[in-house]
Short mmCIF file of C-alpha atoms in Angstrom, two decimals:
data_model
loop_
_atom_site.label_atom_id
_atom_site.label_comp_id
_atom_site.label_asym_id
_atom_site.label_seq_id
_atom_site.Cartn_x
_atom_site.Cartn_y
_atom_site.Cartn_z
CA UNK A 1494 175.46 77.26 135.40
CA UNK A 1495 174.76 74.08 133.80
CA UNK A 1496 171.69 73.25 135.68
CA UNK A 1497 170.27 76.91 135.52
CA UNK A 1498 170.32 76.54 131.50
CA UNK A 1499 168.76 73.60 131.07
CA UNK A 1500 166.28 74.46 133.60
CA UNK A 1501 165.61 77.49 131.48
CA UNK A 1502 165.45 75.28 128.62
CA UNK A 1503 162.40 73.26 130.62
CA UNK A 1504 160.46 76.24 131.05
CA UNK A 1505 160.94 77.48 127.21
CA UNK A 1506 159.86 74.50 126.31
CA UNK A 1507 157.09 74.53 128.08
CA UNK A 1508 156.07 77.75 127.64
CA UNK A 1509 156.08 77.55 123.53
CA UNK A 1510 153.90 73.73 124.12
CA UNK A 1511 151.29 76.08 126.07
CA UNK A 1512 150.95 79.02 123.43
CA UNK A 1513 150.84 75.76 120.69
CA UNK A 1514 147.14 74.38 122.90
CA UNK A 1515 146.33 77.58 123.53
CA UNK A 1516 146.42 78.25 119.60
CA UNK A 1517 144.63 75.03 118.76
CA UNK A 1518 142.22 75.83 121.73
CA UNK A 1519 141.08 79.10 120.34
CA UNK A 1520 141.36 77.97 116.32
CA UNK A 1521 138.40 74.92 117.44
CA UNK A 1522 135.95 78.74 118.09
CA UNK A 1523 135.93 79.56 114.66
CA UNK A 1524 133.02 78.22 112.43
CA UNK A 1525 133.65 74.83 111.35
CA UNK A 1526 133.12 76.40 107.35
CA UNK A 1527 135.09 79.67 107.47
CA UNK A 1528 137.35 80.01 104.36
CA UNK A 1529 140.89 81.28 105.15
CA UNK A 1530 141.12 85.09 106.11
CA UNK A 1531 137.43 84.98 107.85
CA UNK A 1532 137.62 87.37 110.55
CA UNK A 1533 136.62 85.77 114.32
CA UNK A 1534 133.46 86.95 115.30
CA UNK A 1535 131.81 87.83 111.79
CA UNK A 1536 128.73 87.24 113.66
CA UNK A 1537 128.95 90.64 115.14
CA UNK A 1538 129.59 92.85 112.32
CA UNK A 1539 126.19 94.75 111.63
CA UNK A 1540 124.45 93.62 109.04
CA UNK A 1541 122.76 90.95 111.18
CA UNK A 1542 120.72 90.01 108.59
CA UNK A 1543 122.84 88.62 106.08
CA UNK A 1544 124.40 85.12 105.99
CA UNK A 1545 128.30 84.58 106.74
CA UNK A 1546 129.45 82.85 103.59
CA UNK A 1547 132.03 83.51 100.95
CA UNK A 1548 131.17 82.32 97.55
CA UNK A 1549 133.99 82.61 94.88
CA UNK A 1550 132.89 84.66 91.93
CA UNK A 1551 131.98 82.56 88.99
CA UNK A 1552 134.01 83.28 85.29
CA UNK A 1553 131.49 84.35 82.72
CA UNK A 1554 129.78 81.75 80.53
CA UNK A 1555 128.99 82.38 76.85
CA UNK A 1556 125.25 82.10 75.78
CA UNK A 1557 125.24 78.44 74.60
CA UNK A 1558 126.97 77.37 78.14
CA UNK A 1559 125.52 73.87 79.22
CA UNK A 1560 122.75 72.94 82.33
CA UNK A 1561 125.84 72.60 84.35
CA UNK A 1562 126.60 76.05 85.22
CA UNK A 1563 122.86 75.96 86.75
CA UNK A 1564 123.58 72.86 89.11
CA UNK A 1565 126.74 74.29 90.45
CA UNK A 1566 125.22 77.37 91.15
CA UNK A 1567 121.97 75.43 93.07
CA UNK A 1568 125.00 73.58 94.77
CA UNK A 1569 126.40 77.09 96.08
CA UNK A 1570 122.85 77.88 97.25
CA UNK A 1571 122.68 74.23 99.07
CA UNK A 1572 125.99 74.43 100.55
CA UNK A 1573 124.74 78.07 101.75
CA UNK A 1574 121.77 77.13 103.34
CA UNK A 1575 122.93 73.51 105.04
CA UNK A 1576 126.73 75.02 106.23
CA UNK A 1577 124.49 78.54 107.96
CA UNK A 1578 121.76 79.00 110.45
CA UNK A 1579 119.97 81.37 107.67
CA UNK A 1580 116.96 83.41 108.80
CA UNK A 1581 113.62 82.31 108.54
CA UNK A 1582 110.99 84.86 107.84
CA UNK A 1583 107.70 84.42 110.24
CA UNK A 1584 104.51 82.26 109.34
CA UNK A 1585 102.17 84.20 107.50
CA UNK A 1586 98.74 83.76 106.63
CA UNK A 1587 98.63 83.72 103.39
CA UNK A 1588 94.65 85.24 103.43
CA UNK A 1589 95.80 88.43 105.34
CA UNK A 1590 97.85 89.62 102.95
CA UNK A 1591 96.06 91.38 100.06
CA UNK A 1592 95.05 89.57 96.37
CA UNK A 1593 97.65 90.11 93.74
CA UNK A 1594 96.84 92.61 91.05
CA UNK A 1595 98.09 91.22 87.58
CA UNK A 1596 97.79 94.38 86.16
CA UNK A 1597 100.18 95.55 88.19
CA UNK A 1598 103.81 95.21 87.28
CA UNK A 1599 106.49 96.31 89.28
CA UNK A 1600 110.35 96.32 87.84
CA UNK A 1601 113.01 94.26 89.55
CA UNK A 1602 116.51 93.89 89.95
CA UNK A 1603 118.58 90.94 91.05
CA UNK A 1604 121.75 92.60 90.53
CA UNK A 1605 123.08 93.67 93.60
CA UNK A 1606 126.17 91.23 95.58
CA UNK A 1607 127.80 91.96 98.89
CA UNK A 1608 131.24 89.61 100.17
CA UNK A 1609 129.32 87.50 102.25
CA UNK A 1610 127.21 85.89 99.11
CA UNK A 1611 129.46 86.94 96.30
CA UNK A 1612 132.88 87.54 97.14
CA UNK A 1613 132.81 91.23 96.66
CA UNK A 1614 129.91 93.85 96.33
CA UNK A 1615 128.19 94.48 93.79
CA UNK A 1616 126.10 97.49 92.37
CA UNK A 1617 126.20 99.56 95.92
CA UNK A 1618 130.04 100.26 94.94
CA UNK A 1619 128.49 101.93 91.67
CA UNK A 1620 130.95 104.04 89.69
CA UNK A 1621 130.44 108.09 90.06
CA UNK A 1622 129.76 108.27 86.34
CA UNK A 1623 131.10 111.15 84.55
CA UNK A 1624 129.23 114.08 82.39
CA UNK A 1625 129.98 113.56 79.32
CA UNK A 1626 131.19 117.21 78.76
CA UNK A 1627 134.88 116.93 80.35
CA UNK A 1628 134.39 120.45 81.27
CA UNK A 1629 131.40 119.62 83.29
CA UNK A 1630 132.99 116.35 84.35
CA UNK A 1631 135.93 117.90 85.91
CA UNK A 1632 133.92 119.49 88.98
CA UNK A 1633 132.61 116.47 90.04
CA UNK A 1634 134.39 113.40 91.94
CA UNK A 1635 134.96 110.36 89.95
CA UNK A 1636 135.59 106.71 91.23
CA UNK A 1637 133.50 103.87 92.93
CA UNK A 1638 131.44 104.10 95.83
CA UNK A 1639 132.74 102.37 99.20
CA UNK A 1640 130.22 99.67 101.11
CA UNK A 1641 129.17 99.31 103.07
CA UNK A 1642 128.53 102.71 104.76
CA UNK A 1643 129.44 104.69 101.36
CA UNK A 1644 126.54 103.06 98.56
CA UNK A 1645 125.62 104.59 95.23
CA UNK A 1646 121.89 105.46 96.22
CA UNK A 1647 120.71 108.70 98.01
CA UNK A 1648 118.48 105.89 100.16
CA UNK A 1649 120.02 103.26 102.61
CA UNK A 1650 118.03 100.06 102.33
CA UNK A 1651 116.21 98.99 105.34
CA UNK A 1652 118.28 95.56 104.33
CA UNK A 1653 121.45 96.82 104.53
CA UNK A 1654 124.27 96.40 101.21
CA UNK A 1655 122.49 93.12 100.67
CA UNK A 1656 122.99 90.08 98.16
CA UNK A 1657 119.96 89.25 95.94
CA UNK A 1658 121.23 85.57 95.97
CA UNK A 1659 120.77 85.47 99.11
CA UNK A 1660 117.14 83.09 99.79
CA UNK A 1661 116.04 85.41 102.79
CA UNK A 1662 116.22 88.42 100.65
CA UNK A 1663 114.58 86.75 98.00
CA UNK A 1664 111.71 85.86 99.82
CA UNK A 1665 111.70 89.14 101.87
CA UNK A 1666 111.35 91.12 98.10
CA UNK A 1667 108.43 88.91 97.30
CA UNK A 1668 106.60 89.78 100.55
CA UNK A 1669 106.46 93.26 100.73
CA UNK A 1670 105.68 92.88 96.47
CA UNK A 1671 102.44 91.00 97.84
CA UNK A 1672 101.69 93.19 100.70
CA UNK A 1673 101.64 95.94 98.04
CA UNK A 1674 99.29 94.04 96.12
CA UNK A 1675 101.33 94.15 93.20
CA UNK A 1676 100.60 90.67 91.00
CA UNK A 1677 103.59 90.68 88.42
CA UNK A 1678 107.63 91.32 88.86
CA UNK A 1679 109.15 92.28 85.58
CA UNK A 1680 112.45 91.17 85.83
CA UNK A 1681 115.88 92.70 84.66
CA UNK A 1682 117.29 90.22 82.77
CA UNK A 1683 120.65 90.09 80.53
CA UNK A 1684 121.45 86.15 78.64
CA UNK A 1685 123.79 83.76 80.49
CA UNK A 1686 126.83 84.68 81.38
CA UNK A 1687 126.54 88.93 80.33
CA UNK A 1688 125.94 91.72 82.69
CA UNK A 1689 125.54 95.48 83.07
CA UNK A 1690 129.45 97.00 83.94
CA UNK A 1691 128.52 96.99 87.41
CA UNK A 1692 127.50 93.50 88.30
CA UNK A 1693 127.60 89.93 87.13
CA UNK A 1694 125.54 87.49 85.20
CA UNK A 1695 122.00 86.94 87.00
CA UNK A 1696 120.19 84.35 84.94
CA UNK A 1697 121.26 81.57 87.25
CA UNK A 1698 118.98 83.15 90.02
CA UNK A 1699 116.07 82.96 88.10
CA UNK A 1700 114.61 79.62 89.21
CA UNK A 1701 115.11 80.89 92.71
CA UNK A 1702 113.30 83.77 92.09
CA UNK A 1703 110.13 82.20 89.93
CA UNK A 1704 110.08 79.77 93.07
CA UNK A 1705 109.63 82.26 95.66
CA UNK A 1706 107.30 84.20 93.51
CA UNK A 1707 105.14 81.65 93.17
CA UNK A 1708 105.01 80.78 97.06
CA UNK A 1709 103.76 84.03 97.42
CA UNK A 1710 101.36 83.78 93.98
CA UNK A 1711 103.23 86.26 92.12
CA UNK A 1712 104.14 85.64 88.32
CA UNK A 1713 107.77 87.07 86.63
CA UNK A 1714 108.11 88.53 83.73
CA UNK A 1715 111.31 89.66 81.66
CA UNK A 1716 112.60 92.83 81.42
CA UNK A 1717 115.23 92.28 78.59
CA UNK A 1718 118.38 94.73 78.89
CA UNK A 1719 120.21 95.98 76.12
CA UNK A 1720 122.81 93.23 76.19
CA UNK A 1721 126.20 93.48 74.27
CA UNK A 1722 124.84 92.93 69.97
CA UNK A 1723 121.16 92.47 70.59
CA UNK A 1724 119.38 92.09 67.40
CA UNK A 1725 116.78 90.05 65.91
CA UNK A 1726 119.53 86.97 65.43
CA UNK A 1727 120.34 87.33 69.30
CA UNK A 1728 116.65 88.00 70.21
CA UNK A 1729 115.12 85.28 68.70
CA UNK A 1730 117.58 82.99 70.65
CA UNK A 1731 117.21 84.83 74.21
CA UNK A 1732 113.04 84.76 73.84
CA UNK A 1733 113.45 80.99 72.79
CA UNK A 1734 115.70 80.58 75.64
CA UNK A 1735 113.70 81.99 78.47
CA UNK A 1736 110.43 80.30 76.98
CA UNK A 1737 112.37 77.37 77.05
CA UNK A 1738 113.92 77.18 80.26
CA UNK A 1739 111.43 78.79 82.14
CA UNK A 1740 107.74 78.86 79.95
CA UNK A 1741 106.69 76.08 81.86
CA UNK A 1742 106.80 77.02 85.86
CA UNK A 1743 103.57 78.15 87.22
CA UNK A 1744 105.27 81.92 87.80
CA UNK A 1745 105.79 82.35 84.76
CA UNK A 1746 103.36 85.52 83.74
CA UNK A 1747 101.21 85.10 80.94
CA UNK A 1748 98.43 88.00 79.48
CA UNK A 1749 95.28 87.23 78.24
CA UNK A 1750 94.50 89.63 75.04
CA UNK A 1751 91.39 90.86 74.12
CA UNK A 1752 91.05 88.44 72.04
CA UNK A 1753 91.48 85.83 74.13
CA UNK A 1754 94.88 84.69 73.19
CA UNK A 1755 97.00 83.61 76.25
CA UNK A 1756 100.36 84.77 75.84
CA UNK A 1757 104.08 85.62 77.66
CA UNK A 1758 104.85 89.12 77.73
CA UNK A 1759 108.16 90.83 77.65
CA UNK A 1760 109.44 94.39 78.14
CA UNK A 1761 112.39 95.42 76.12
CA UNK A 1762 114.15 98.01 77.47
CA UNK A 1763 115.79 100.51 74.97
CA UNK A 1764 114.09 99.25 72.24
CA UNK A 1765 114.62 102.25 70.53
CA UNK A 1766 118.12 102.06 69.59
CA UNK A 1767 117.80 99.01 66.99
CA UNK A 1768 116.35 99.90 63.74
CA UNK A 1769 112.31 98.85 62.95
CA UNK A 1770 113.42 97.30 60.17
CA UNK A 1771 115.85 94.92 62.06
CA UNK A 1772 112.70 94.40 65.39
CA UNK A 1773 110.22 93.79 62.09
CA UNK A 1774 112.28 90.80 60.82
CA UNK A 1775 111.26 89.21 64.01
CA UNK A 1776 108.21 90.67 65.64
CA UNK A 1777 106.35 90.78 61.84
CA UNK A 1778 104.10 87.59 60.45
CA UNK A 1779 106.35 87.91 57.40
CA UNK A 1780 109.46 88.94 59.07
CA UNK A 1781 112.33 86.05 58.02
CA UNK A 1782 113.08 84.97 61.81
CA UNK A 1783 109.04 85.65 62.77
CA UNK A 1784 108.18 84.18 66.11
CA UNK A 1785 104.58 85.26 65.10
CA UNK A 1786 101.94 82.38 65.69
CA UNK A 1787 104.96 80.15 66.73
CA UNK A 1788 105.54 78.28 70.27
CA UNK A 1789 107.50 81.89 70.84
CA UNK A 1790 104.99 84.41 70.35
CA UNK A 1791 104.64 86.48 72.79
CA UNK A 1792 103.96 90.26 73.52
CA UNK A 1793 106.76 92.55 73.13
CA UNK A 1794 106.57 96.09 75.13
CA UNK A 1795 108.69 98.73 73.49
CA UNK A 1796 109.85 101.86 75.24
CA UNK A 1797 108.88 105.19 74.09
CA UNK A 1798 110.95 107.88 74.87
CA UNK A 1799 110.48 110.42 72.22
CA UNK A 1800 106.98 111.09 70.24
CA UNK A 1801 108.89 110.07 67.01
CA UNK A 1802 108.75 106.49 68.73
CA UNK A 1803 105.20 105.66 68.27
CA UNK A 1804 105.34 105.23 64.67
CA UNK A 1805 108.69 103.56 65.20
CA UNK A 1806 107.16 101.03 67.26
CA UNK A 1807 104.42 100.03 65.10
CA UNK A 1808 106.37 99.48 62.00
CA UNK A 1809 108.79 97.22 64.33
CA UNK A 1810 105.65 94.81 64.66
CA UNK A 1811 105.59 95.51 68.93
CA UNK A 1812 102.62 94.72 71.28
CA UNK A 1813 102.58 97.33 73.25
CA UNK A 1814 104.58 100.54 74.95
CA UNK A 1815 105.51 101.35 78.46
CA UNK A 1816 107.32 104.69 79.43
CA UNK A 1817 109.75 103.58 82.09
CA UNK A 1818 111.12 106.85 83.79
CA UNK A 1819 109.74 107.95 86.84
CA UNK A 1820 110.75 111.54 86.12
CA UNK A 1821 107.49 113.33 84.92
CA UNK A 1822 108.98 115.56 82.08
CA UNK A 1823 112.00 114.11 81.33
CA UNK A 1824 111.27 112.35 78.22
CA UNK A 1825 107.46 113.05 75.88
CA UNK A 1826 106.43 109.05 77.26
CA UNK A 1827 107.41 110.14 81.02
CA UNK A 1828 105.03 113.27 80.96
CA UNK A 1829 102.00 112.63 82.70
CA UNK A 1830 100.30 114.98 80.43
CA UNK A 1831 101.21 112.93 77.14
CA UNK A 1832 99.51 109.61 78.18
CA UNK A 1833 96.39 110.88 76.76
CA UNK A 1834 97.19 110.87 73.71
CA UNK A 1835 99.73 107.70 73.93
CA UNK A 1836 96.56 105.59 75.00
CA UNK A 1837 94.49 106.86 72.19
CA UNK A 1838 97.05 105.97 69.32
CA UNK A 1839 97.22 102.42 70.89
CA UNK A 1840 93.85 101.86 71.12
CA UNK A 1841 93.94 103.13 67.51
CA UNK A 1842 96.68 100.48 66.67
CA UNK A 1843 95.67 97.36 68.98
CA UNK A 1844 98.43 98.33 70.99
CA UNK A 1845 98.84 97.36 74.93
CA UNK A 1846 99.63 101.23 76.85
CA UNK A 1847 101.65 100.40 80.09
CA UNK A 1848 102.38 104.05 81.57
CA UNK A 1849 105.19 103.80 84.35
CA UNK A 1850 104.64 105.44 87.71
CA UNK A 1851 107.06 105.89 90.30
CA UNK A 1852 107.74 107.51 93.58
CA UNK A 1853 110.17 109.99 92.75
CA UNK A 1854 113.55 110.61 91.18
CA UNK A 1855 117.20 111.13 92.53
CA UNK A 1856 120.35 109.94 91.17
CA UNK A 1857 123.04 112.49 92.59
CA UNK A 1858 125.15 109.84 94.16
CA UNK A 1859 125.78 108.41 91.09
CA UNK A 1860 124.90 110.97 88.62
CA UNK A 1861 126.44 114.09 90.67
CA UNK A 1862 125.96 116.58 87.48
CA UNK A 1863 121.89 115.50 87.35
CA UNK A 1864 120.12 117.61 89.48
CA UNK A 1865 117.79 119.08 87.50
CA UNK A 1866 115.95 115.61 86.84
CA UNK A 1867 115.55 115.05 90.27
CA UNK A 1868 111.53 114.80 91.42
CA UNK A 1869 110.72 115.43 95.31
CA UNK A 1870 108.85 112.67 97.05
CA UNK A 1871 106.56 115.26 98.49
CA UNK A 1872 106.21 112.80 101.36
CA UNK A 1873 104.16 110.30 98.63
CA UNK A 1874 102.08 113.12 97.01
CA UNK A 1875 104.62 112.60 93.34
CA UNK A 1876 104.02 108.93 93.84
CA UNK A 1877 100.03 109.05 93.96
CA UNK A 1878 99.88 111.89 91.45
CA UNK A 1879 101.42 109.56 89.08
CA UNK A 1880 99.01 107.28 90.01
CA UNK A 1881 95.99 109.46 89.59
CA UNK A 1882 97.33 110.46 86.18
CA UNK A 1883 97.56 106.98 84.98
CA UNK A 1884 93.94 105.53 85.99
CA UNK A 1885 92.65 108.84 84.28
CA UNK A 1886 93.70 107.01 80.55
CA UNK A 1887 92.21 103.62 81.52
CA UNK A 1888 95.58 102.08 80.68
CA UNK A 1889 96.07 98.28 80.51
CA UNK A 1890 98.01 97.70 83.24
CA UNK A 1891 100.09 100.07 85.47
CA UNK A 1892 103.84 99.37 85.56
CA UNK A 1893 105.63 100.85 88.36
CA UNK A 1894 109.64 102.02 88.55
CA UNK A 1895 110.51 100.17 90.41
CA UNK A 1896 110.60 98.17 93.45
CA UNK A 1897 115.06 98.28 94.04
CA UNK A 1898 116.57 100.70 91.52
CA UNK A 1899 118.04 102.00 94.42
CA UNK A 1900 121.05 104.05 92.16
CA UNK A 1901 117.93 106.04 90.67
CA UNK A 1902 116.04 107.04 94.17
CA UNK A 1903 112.70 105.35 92.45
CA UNK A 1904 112.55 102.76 94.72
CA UNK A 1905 109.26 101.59 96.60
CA UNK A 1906 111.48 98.70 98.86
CA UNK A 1907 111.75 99.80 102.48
CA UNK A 1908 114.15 102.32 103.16
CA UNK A 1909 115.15 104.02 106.68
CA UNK A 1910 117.33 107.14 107.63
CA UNK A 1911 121.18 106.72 107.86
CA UNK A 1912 123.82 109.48 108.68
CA UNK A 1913 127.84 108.83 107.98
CA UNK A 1914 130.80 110.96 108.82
CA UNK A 1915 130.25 112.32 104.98
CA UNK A 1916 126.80 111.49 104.38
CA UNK A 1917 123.04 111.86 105.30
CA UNK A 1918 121.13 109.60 103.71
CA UNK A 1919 117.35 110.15 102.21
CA UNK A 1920 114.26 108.62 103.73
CA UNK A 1921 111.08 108.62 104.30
CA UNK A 1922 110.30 110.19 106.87
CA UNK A 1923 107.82 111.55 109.35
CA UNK A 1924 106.50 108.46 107.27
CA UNK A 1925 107.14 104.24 108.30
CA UNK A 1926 109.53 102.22 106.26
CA UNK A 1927 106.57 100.23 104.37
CA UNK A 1928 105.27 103.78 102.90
CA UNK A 1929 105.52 103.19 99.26
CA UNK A 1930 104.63 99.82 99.19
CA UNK A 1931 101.24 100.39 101.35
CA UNK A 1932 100.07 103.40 98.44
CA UNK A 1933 101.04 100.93 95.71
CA UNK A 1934 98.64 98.60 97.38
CA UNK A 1935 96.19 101.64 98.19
CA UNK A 1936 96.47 102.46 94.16
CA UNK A 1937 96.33 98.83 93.14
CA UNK A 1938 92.49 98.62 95.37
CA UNK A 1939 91.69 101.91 93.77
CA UNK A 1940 92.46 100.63 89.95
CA UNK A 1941 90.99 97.16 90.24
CA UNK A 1942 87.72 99.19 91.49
CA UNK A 1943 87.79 101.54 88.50
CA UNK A 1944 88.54 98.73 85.88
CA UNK A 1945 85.06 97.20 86.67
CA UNK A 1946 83.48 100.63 86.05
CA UNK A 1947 85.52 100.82 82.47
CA UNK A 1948 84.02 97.61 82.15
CA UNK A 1949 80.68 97.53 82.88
#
């Protein structure tokens, strides 16, 4: 009995010192980077096209936070690129792909995040917002969207729930922007270390972004959001910041006026909702924090929403208007029919017009209660109508909404049919993928042809 336990003893023994290799065996398969928790075989999930790394979310930064906060995050990019076999995009010649049009500008956002690049998504979980009637509100879900199969968009990116740090989508955005022949990228952009409630702070991927721009001979502009107190105090420090940091790469978009002057431009979005008096102490000659015929002049592009605006925006001391939402009627500076007369008082008032175009409008996955602002594709026939009606004023330049506002349906980035268990996605269909962005470049041939008859 003796012998027969410690012969059992033998073979437990060995048995437990086989599973033991046999762990170590199979633990020397997973990639030599994987953070604790990576699944095996991440490789295989499908969305092939992003890279496997997990990147801890970085703590907000106040406004004044130092150069460092840049490094580290160039450090996350370097350790992403050396530690994964990341994509490379084919050779292109340059020469095939059509001339950028600087007169159009098409808006862009870096905001979106998936786990692989940020730790968590970002932006395609959007919130269901609610009406603000609670007796509207109540017959509609509420809660976040679920990634990546459930996104807030009525579209399914050709890209998949992608991360705009990641390098290959940055330099896949600036491609189909320049096979579009669009020439500028107006950028959302909130200070360091703020955000919109559904993402994170996105100023750190701005180098990245002016970089791959200019590969591609593209210049970036700002689209400044309606950040948490923005005044003429926190104004004057966010122009002087990005002119700063960023005035001097060769992306960086600059206008020439008609009278010559050379000078940045920036949109600012919901301009209406500070007082003139406060945008006059800064945008005026005389205002007390003037940036007027200083290093950080520039021209400022207000938003007109309602007709009331116009005079609004000249006593402010702004350059210029732009009408933003693709949804012909929805606001006096979105009606197609009003840019007439828009164009007219600017040209009375040495105001830049900048009339918005876009391909349609659709926010129900988001916005469940807003039908009645949705706008049809019509298979592109809203997206070149828009076009038509904006070459009829002779504006300045053409801005277009937008290239990824993919929670709003106005997007022009490749999109492709999807179908879940509790969804059907939009597309475009019987049409390709690259739709939108081959009649913004059909549009942007059309309006450079034009301008020389305006001119001549």
């Amino acid at each position: 009995m003796a012998r027969f336990r410690r012969r059992t003893c033998i073979i437990l023994s060995l048995f437990i010192l086989f599973i033991c290799s046999l762990m170590m065996a199979l633990k020397t398969l997973r990639p030599d980077r994987a953070v604790f928790g990576d699944p095996f075989g991440l490789d295989l999930l499908p969305e092939l096209r992003q890279h496997k790394v997990h990147l801890e979310t970085k703590p907000d930064m106040p406004n004044g936070a130092g150069d460092d906060s840049i490094t580290n995050n160039k450090n996350i990019k370097s350790v992403a690129a050396n530690s994964l076999k990341i994509p490379v995009l084919p050779e292109i010649n340059m020469e095939e792909l059509p001339s950028p049009n600087y007169n159009f500008h098409v808006f862009y956002y870096s905001w979106y995040g998936n786990p692989q690049f940020d730790g968590k998504y970002l932006h395609w979980n959007h919130a269901i917002l609610p009406h603000w009637d609670p007796k509207v509100a109540k017959n509609y879900p509420e809660g976040n969207h679920i990634p990546p199969d459930d996104i807030g968009s009525n579209f399914y990116p050709e890209l998949g729930t992608y991360s705009s740090r990641d390098p290959y989508i940055i330099e896949t955005h600036m491609r189909q922007m320049r096979s579009a022949s669009i020439g500028v990228i107006a950028l959302s952009w909130y200070p360091r270390g703020s955000a919109d409630n559904n993402g994170d702070s996105t100023d750190e991927l701005v180098p990245a972004i002016l970089d791959n721009a200019h590969k591609y001979n593209l210049k970036v502009t700002f689209h400044i959001e309606p950040y948490k107190n923005r005044d003429d105090h926190s104004m004057h420090k966010s122009i002087k910041y990005i002119i700063d940091k960023y005035g001097s790469h060769p992306a960086f978009y600059r206008h020439k006026t008609s009278t010559g002057r050379v000078l940045p431009m920036f949109y600012v979005y919901d301009s209406y909702f500070t007082k003139p008096e406060t945008w006059a102490n800064l945008l005026t000659a005389s205002g007390p924090l003037s940036i007027r015929n200083t290093p950080y002049d520039g021209l400022f592009i207000a938003l007109l929403v309602e007709e009331r605006h116009k005079q609004e925006i000249q006593r402010s001391g702004f350059d210029g208007i732009y009408t933003y939402f693709a949804t012909n009627g929805f606001s006096f500076g979105s009606s197609h029919h009003n840019w007439a007369g828009l164009k007219a008082f600017c040209d009375s008032n040495s105001l830049l017009f900048i009339p918005s175009v876009g391909p349609g409008y659709i926010d129900t996955n988001v916005r469940p209660w807003n039908n009645r602002n949705t706008r049809n594709r019509v298979n592109g026939k809203y997206f070149e109508t828009a076009f038509s009606a904006a070459l009829q004023v002779r504006p300045d330049a053409i801005s277009i909404t937008s290239f990824n506002e993919w929670h709003e349906g106005t997007q022009i980035e490749k999109a492709v049919p999807k179908r879940t268990e509790h969804m059907v996605y939009l597309d475009y269909q019987p049409h390709k993928p690259g739709i939108y962005l081959e009649l913004t470049r059909k549009w942007s041939e059309k309006y450079n042809k034009e301008k020389e008859q305006w001119l001549a």
